[in-house]
Short mmCIF file of C-alpha atoms and ligand atoms in Angstrom, two decimals:
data_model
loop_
_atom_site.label_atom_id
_atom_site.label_comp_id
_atom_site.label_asym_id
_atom_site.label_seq_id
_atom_site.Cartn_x
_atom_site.Cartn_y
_atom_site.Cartn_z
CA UNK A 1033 -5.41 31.14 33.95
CA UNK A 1034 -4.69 27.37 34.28
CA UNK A 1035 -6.55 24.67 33.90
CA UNK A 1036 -7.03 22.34 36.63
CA UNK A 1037 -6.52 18.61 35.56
CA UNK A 1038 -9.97 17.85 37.76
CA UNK A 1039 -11.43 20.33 35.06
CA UNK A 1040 -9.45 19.44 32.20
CA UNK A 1041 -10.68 15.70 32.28
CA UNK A 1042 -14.33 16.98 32.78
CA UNK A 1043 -13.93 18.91 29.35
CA UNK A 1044 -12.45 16.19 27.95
CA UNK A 1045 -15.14 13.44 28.54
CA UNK A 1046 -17.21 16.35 27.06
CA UNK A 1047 -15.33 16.63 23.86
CA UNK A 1048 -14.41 13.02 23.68
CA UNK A 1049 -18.28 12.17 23.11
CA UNK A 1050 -18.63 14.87 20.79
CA UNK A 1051 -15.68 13.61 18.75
CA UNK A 1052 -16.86 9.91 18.77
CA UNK A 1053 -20.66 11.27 17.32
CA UNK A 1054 -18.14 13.40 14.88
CA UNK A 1055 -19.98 16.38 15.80
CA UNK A 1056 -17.12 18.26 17.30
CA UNK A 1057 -17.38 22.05 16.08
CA UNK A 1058 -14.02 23.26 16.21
CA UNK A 1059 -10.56 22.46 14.83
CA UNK A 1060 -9.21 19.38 17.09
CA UNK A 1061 -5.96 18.66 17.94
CA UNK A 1062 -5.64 14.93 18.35
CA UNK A 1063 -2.63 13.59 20.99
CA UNK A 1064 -2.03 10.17 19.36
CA UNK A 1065 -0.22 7.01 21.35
CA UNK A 1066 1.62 4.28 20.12
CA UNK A 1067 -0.21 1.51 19.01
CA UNK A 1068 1.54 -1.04 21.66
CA UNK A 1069 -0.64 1.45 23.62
CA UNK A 1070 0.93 0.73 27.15
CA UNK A 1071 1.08 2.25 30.20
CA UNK A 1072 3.92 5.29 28.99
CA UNK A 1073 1.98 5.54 25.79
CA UNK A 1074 -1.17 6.04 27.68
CA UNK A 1075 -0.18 8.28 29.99
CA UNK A 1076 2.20 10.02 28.14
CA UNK A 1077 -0.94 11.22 25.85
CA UNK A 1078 -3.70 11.88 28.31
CA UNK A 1079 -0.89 14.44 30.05
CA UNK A 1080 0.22 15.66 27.26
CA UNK A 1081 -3.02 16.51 25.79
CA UNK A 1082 -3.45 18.59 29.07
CA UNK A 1083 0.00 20.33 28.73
CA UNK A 1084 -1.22 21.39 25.55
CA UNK A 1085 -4.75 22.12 26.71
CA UNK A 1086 -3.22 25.02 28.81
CA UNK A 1087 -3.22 26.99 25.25
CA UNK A 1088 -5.44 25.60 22.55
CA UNK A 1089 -8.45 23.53 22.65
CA UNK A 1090 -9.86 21.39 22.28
CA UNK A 1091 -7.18 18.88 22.77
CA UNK A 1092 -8.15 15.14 23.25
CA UNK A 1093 -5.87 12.07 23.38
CA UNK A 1094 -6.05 9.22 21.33
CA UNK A 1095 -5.49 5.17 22.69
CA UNK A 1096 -4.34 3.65 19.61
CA UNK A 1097 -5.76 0.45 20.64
CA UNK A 1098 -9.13 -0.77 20.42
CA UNK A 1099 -11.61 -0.05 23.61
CA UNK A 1100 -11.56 -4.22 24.13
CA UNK A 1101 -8.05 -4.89 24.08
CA UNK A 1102 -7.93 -2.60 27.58
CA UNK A 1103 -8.34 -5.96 29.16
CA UNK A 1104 -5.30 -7.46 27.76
CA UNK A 1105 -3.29 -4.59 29.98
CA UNK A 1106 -4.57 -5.01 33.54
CA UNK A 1107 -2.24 -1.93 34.72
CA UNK A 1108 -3.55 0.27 32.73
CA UNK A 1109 -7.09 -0.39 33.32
CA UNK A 1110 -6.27 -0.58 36.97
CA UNK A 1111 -4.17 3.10 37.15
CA UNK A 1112 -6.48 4.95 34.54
CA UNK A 1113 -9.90 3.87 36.02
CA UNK A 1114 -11.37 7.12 36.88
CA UNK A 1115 -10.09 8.70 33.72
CA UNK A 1116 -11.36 6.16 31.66
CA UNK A 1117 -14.59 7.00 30.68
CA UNK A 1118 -13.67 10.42 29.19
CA UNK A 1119 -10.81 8.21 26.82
CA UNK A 1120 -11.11 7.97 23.34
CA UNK A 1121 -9.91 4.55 21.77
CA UNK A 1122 -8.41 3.99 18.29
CA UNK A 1123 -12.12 2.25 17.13
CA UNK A 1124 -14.13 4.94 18.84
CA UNK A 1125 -13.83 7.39 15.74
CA UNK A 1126 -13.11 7.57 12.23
CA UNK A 1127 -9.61 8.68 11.91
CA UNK A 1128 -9.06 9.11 8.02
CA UNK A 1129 -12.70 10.84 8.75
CA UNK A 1130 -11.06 13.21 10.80
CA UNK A 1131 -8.12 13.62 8.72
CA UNK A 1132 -10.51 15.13 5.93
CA UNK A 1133 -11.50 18.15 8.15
CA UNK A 1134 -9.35 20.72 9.53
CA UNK A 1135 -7.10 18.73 12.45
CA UNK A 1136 -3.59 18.84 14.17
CA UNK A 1137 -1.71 15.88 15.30
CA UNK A 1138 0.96 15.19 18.25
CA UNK A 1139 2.93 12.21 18.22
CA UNK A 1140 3.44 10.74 21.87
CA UNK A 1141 5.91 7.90 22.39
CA UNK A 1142 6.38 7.60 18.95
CA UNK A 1143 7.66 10.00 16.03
CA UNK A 1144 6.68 8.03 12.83
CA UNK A 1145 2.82 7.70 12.69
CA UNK A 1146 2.38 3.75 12.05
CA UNK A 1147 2.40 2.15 8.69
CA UNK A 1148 -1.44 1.83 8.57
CA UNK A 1149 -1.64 5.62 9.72
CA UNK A 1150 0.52 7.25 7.48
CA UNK A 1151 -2.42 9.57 6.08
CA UNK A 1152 -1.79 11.90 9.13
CA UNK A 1153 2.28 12.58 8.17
CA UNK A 1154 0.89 16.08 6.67
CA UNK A 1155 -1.01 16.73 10.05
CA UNK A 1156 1.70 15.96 12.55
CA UNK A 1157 2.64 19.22 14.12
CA UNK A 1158 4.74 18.20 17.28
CA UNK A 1159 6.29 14.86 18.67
CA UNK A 1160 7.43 14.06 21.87
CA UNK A 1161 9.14 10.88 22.45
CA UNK A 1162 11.82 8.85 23.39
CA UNK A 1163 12.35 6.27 20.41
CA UNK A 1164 15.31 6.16 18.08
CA UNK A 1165 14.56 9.48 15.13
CA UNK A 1166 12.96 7.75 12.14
CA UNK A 1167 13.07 10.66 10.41
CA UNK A 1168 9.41 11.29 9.59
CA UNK A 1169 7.37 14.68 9.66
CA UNK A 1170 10.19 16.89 8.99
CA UNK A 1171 8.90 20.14 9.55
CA UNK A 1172 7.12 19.16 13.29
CA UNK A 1173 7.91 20.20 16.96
CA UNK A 1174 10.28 17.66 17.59
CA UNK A 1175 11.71 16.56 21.18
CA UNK A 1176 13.01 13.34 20.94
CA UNK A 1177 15.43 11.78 24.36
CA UNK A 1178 17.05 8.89 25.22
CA UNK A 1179 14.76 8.54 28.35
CA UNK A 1180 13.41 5.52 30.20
CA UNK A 1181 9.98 6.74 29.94
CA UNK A 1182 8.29 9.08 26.87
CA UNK A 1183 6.42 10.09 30.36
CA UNK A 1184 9.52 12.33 31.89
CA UNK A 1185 9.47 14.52 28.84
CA UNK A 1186 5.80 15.22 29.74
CA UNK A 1187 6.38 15.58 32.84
CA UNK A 1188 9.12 17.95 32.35
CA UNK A 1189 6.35 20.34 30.43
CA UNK A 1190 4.05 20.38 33.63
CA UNK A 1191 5.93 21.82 36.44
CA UNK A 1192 3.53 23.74 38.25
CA UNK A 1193 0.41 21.82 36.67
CA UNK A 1194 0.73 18.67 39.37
CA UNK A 1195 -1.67 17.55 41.45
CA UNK A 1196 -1.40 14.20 43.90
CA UNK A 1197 -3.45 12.79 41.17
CA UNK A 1198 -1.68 13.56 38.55
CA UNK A 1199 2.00 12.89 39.89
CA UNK A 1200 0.82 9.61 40.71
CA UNK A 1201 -0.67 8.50 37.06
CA UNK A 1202 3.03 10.47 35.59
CA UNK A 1203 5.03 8.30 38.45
CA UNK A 1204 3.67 4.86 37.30
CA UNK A 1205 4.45 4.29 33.57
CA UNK A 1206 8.67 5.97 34.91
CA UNK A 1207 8.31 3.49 37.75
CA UNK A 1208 7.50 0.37 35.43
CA UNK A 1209 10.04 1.51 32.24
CA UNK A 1210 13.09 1.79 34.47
CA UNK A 1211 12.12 -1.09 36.47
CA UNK A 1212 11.68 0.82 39.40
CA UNK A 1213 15.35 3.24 38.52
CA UNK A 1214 17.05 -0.56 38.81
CA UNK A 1215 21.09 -0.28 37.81
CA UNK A 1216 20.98 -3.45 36.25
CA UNK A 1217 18.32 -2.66 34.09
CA UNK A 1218 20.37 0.06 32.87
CA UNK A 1219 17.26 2.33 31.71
CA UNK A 1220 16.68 5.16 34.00
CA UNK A 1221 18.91 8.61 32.88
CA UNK A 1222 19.39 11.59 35.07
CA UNK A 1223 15.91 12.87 33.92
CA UNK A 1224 13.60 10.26 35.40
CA UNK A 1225 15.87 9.98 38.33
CA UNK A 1226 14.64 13.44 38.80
CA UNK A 1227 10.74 13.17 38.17
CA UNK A 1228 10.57 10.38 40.07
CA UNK A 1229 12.21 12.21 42.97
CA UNK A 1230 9.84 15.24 41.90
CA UNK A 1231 6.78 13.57 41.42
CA UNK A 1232 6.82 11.08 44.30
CA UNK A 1233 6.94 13.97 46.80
CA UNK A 1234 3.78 15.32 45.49
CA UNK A 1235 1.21 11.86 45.42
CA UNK A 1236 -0.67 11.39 48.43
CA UNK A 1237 0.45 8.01 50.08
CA UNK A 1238 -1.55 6.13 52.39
CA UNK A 1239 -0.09 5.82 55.39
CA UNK A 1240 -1.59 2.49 56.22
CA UNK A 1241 -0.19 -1.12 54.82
CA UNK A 1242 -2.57 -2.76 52.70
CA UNK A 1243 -2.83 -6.40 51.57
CA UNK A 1244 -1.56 -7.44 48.89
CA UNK A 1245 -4.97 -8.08 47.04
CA UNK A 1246 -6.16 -4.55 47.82
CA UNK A 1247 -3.37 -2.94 46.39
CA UNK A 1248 -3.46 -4.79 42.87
CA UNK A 1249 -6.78 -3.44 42.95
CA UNK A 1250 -6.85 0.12 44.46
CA UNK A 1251 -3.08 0.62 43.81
CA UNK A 1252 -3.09 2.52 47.41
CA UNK A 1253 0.10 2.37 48.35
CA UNK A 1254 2.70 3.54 51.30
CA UNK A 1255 5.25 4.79 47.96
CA UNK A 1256 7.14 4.65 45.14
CA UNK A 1257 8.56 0.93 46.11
CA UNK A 1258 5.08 -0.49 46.59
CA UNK A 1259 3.46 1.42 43.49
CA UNK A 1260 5.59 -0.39 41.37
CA UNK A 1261 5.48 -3.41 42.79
CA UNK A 1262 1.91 -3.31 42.48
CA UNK A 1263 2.44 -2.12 38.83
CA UNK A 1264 4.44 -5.09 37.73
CA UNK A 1265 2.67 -7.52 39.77
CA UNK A 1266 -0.77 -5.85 37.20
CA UNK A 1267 1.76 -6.10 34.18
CA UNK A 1268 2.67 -9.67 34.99
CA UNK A 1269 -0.49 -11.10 34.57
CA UNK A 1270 -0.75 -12.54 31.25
CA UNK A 1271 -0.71 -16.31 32.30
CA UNK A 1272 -4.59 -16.35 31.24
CA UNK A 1273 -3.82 -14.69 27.76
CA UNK A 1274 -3.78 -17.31 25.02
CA UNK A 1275 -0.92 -17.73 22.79
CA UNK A 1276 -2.88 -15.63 20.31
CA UNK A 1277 -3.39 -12.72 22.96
CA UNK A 1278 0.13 -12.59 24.15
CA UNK A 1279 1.02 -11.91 20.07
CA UNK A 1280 -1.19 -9.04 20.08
CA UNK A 1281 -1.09 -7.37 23.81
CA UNK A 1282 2.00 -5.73 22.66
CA UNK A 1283 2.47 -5.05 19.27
CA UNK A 1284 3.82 -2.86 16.78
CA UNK A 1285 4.22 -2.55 12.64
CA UNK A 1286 5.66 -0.89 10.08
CA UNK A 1287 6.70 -0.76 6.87
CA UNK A 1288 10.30 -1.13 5.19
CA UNK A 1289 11.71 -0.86 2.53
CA UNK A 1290 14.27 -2.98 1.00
CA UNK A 1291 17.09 -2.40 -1.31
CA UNK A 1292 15.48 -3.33 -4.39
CA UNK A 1293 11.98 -0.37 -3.03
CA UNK A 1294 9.65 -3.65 -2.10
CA UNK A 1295 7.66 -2.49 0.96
CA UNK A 1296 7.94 -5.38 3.87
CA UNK A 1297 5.44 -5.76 6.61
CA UNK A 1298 7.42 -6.17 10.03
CA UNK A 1299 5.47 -6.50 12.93
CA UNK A 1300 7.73 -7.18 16.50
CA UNK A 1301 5.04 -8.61 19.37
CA UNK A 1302 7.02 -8.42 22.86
CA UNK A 1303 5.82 -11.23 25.23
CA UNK A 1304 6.42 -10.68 28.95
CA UNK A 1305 6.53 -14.38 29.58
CA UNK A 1306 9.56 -16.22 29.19
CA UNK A 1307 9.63 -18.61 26.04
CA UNK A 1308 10.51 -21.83 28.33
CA UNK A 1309 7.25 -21.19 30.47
CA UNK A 1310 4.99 -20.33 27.36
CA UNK A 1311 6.32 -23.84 25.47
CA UNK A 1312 5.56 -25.71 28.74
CA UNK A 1313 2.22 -24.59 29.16
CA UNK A 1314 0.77 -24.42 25.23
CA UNK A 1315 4.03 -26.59 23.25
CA UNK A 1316 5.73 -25.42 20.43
CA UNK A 1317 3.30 -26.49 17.75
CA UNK A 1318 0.28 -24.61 19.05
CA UNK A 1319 2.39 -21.13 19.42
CA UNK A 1320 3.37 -21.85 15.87
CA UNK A 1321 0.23 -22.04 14.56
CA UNK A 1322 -0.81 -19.00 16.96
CA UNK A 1323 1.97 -17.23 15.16
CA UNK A 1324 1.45 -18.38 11.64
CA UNK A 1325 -2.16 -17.17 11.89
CA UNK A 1326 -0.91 -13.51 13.34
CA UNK A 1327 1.29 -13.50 10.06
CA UNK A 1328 -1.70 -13.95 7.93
CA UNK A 1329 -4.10 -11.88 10.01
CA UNK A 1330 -1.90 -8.81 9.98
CA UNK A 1331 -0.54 -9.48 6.26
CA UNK A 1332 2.79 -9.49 7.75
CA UNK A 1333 5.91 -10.04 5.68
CA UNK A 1334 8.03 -10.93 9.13
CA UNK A 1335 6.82 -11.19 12.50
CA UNK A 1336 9.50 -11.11 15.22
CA UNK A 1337 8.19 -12.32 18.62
CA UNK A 1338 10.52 -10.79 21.72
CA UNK A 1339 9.78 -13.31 24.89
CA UNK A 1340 11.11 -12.25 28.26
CA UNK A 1341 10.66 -12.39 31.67
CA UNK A 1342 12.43 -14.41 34.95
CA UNK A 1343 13.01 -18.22 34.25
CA UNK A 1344 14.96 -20.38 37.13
CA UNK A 1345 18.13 -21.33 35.55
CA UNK A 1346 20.13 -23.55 38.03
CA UNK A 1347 17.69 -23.08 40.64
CA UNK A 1348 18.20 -19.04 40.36
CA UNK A 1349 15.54 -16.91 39.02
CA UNK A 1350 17.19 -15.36 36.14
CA UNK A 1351 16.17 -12.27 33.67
CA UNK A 1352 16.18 -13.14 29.38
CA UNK A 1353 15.04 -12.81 26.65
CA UNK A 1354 14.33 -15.31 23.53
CA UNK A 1355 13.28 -14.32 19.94
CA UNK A 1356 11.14 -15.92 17.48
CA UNK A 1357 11.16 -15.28 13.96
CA UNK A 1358 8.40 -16.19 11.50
CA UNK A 1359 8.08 -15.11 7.73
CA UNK A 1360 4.86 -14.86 5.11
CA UNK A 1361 4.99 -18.45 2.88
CA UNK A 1362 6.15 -16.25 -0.38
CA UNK A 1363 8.72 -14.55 1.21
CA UNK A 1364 12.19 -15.48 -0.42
CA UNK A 1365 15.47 -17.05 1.14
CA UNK A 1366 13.72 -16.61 4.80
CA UNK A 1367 17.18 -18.76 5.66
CA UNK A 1368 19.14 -15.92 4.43
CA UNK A 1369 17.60 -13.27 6.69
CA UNK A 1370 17.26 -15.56 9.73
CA UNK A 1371 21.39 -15.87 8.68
CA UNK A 1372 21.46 -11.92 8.74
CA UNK A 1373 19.60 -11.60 11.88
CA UNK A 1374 21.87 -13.75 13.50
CA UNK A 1375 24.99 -11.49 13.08
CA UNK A 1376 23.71 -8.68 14.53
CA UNK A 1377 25.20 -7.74 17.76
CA UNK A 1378 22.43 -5.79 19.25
CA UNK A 1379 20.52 -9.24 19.46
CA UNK A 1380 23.21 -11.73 20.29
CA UNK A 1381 21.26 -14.68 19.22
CA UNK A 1382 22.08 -18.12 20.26
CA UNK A 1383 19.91 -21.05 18.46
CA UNK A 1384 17.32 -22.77 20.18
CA UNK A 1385 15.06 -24.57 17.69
CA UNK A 1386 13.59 -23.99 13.66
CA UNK A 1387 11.09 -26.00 12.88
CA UNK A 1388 8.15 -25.37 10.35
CA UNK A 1389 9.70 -22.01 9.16
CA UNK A 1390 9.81 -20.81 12.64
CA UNK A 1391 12.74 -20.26 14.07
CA UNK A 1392 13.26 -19.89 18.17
CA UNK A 1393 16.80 -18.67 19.77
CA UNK A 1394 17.95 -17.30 23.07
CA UNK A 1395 19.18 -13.39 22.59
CA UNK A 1396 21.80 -13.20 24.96
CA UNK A 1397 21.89 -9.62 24.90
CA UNK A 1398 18.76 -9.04 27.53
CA UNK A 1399 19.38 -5.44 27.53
CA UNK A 1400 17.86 -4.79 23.63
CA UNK A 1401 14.28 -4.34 23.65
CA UNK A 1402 12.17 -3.52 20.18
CA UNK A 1403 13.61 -0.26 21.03
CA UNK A 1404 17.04 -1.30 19.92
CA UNK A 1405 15.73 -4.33 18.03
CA UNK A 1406 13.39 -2.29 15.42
CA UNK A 1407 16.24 -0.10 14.11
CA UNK A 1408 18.73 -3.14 13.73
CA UNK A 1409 16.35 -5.25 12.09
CA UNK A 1410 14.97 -2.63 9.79
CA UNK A 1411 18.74 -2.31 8.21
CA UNK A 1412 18.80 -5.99 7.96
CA UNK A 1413 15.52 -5.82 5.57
CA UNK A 1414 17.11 -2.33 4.13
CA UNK A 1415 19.90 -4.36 2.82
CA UNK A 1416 17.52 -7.38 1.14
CA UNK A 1417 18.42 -7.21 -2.66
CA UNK A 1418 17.71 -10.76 -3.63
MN1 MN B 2987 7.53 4.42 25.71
#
């Protein structure tokens, strides 16, 4: 018999509480997020937990971001509302708790647990995602695509499961990776051609225009066109965030070794605000400091900062992206990587400024996000033998 996703969240707000007071009886699995935990991640884990629900239980997805930083991702909040109270954050339990007792693990939208997780590689028993193979938790269910979205390989696994409600929370995160299935983005594939097709003829549309306040905050929309829209328009609004904020809205780390075995800390924050607009409104000195303190609060060894968005170049509102590069004080030669960095084609890096051991440049080639960047960089630090 199937499981109704009405039912399946009702259940799950159940066993969410009982796994936040640690008093859950049985043997959990836990459907764990990245921790830039946005809107694909999100998603991707809250369906996939109820694709797997269909045959064990209990299954409950993991945000693995804290409860507060919600408000740093307005579309999220806004498209998981009513699910939200039967959510279970990254701070809500103990997870190396948990990892004592009897548990299984699925890896959503990533398929290396991250470096400050690494206790559950021994746990992880399938992975479905859409990020370049690191090679981790060999003997796991493993689907990994080159998809826009980890959310059409979710999707994929719940044909005959959709409801309007459910099509429309799978629809958003596709929507907002593949910039609404945009050609010059260059991200959607076949596959979330066909789920959006798919899943847009099963939401419920309104029929009725709304204004453009209601639908940042209802998201009721006439389709596809206007959900993301609304989506991006949610996703955009960061301009209140302070320099610190931005650093940490969208962030991920891990740990790499060089050639010599010395583990770095690389952490890669992706800002979607273009570096021109941020300098104007805070000036370089204050998102230095902002960044030098991230370094230090995260014990980072390198912190690489992606900025992007639409800046007006020659009057015409143009898509970039800029990197920043900041190291730990002890770390060795930082000129030497920075020179390393530079020649790597996936970036394309064109200097802006250094100043302060921060160094600023325009990456020319717009079409690598950390995606691309992480693997690239990570055989830059690979090679570090001084
Ligand atoms: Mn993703």
């Amino acid at each position: 018999m199937t499981v109704s996703f009405n039912s399946f969240i009702r259940t799950l707000a159940v066993n969410s509480s009982l796994l936040r007071a640690n008093t859950l009886p049985s043997h959990p699995t836990l459907v764990l997020g990245n921790e830039s935990a946005d809107l694909d991640s999100m998603v991707s884990s809250l369906a996939l937990a109820y694709a797997l629900s269909q045959t064990l239980s209990p299954v409950i997805p993991v945000i693995n971001a804290r409860r507060e930083d919600l408000a740093l991702r307005p579309d999220c909040a806004q498209l998981l509302k009513d699910e939200l109270p039967a959510l279970t954050f990254i701070d809500d339990i103990d997870l190396k708790g948990l990892a004592q007792r009897p548990l299984d693990v699925w890896l959503v939208d990533h398929n290396a647990p991250a470096s400050r997780q690494a206790f559950l590689e021994p746990l992880v028993r399938g992975i479905v995602d859409h990020h370049a193979d690191e090679g981790k938790c060999p003997e796991a269910l493993r689907q990994i695509e080159t998809v826009a979205s980890c959310t059409t390989l979710v999707a994929q696994r719940l044909k005959g499961l959709v409801d309007p409600t459910l099509a429309k929370l799978l629809l958003a995160p596709i929507l907002l990776d593949s910039s609404n299935l945009s050609a010059a983005a260059c991200r959607a594939t076949p596959a979330d051609v066909a789920c959006v097709e798919w899943l847009s003829s099963l939401v419920q549309w309104t029929q009725t225009e709304a204004t453009s306040l209601d639908v940042t905050t209802s998201l009721d929309v006439r389709g596809p066109d206007e959900l993301y829209a609304a989506l991006d328009k949610l996703k955009g609004q960061v301009s209140h965030l302070s320099a610190y904020d931005l650093l940490r809205k969208d962030y991920k780390q891990w740990q790499v070794s060089d050639a010599k075995g010395r583990p770095w800390a690389l952490g890669i924050s992706s800002v979607g605000f273009p570096l021109k607009k941020w300098v104007k409104r805070d000036g370089l000195p204050l998102i230095e400091t902002a960044l030098k303190k991230w370094v230090e609060s995260q014990h980072l060894d390198v912190a690489l900062v992606m900025t992007h968005g639409k800046a007006k170049v020659d009057g015409v509102k143009v898509y970039g992206r800029q990197l920043m590069v900041a190291f730990a004080p002890q770390v060795a030669e930082k000129e030497r990587v920075v020179e390393m960095l530079t020649q790597l084609d996936v970036l394309g890096l064109e200097p802006l400024e250094s100043m302060g051991g921060v160094w600023a440049f325009v990456q020319s080639r717009a079409e690598s996000s950390r995606k691309q960047v992480f693997p690239a960089v990570k055989g830059v630090i690979e090679c570090i033998d001084f």
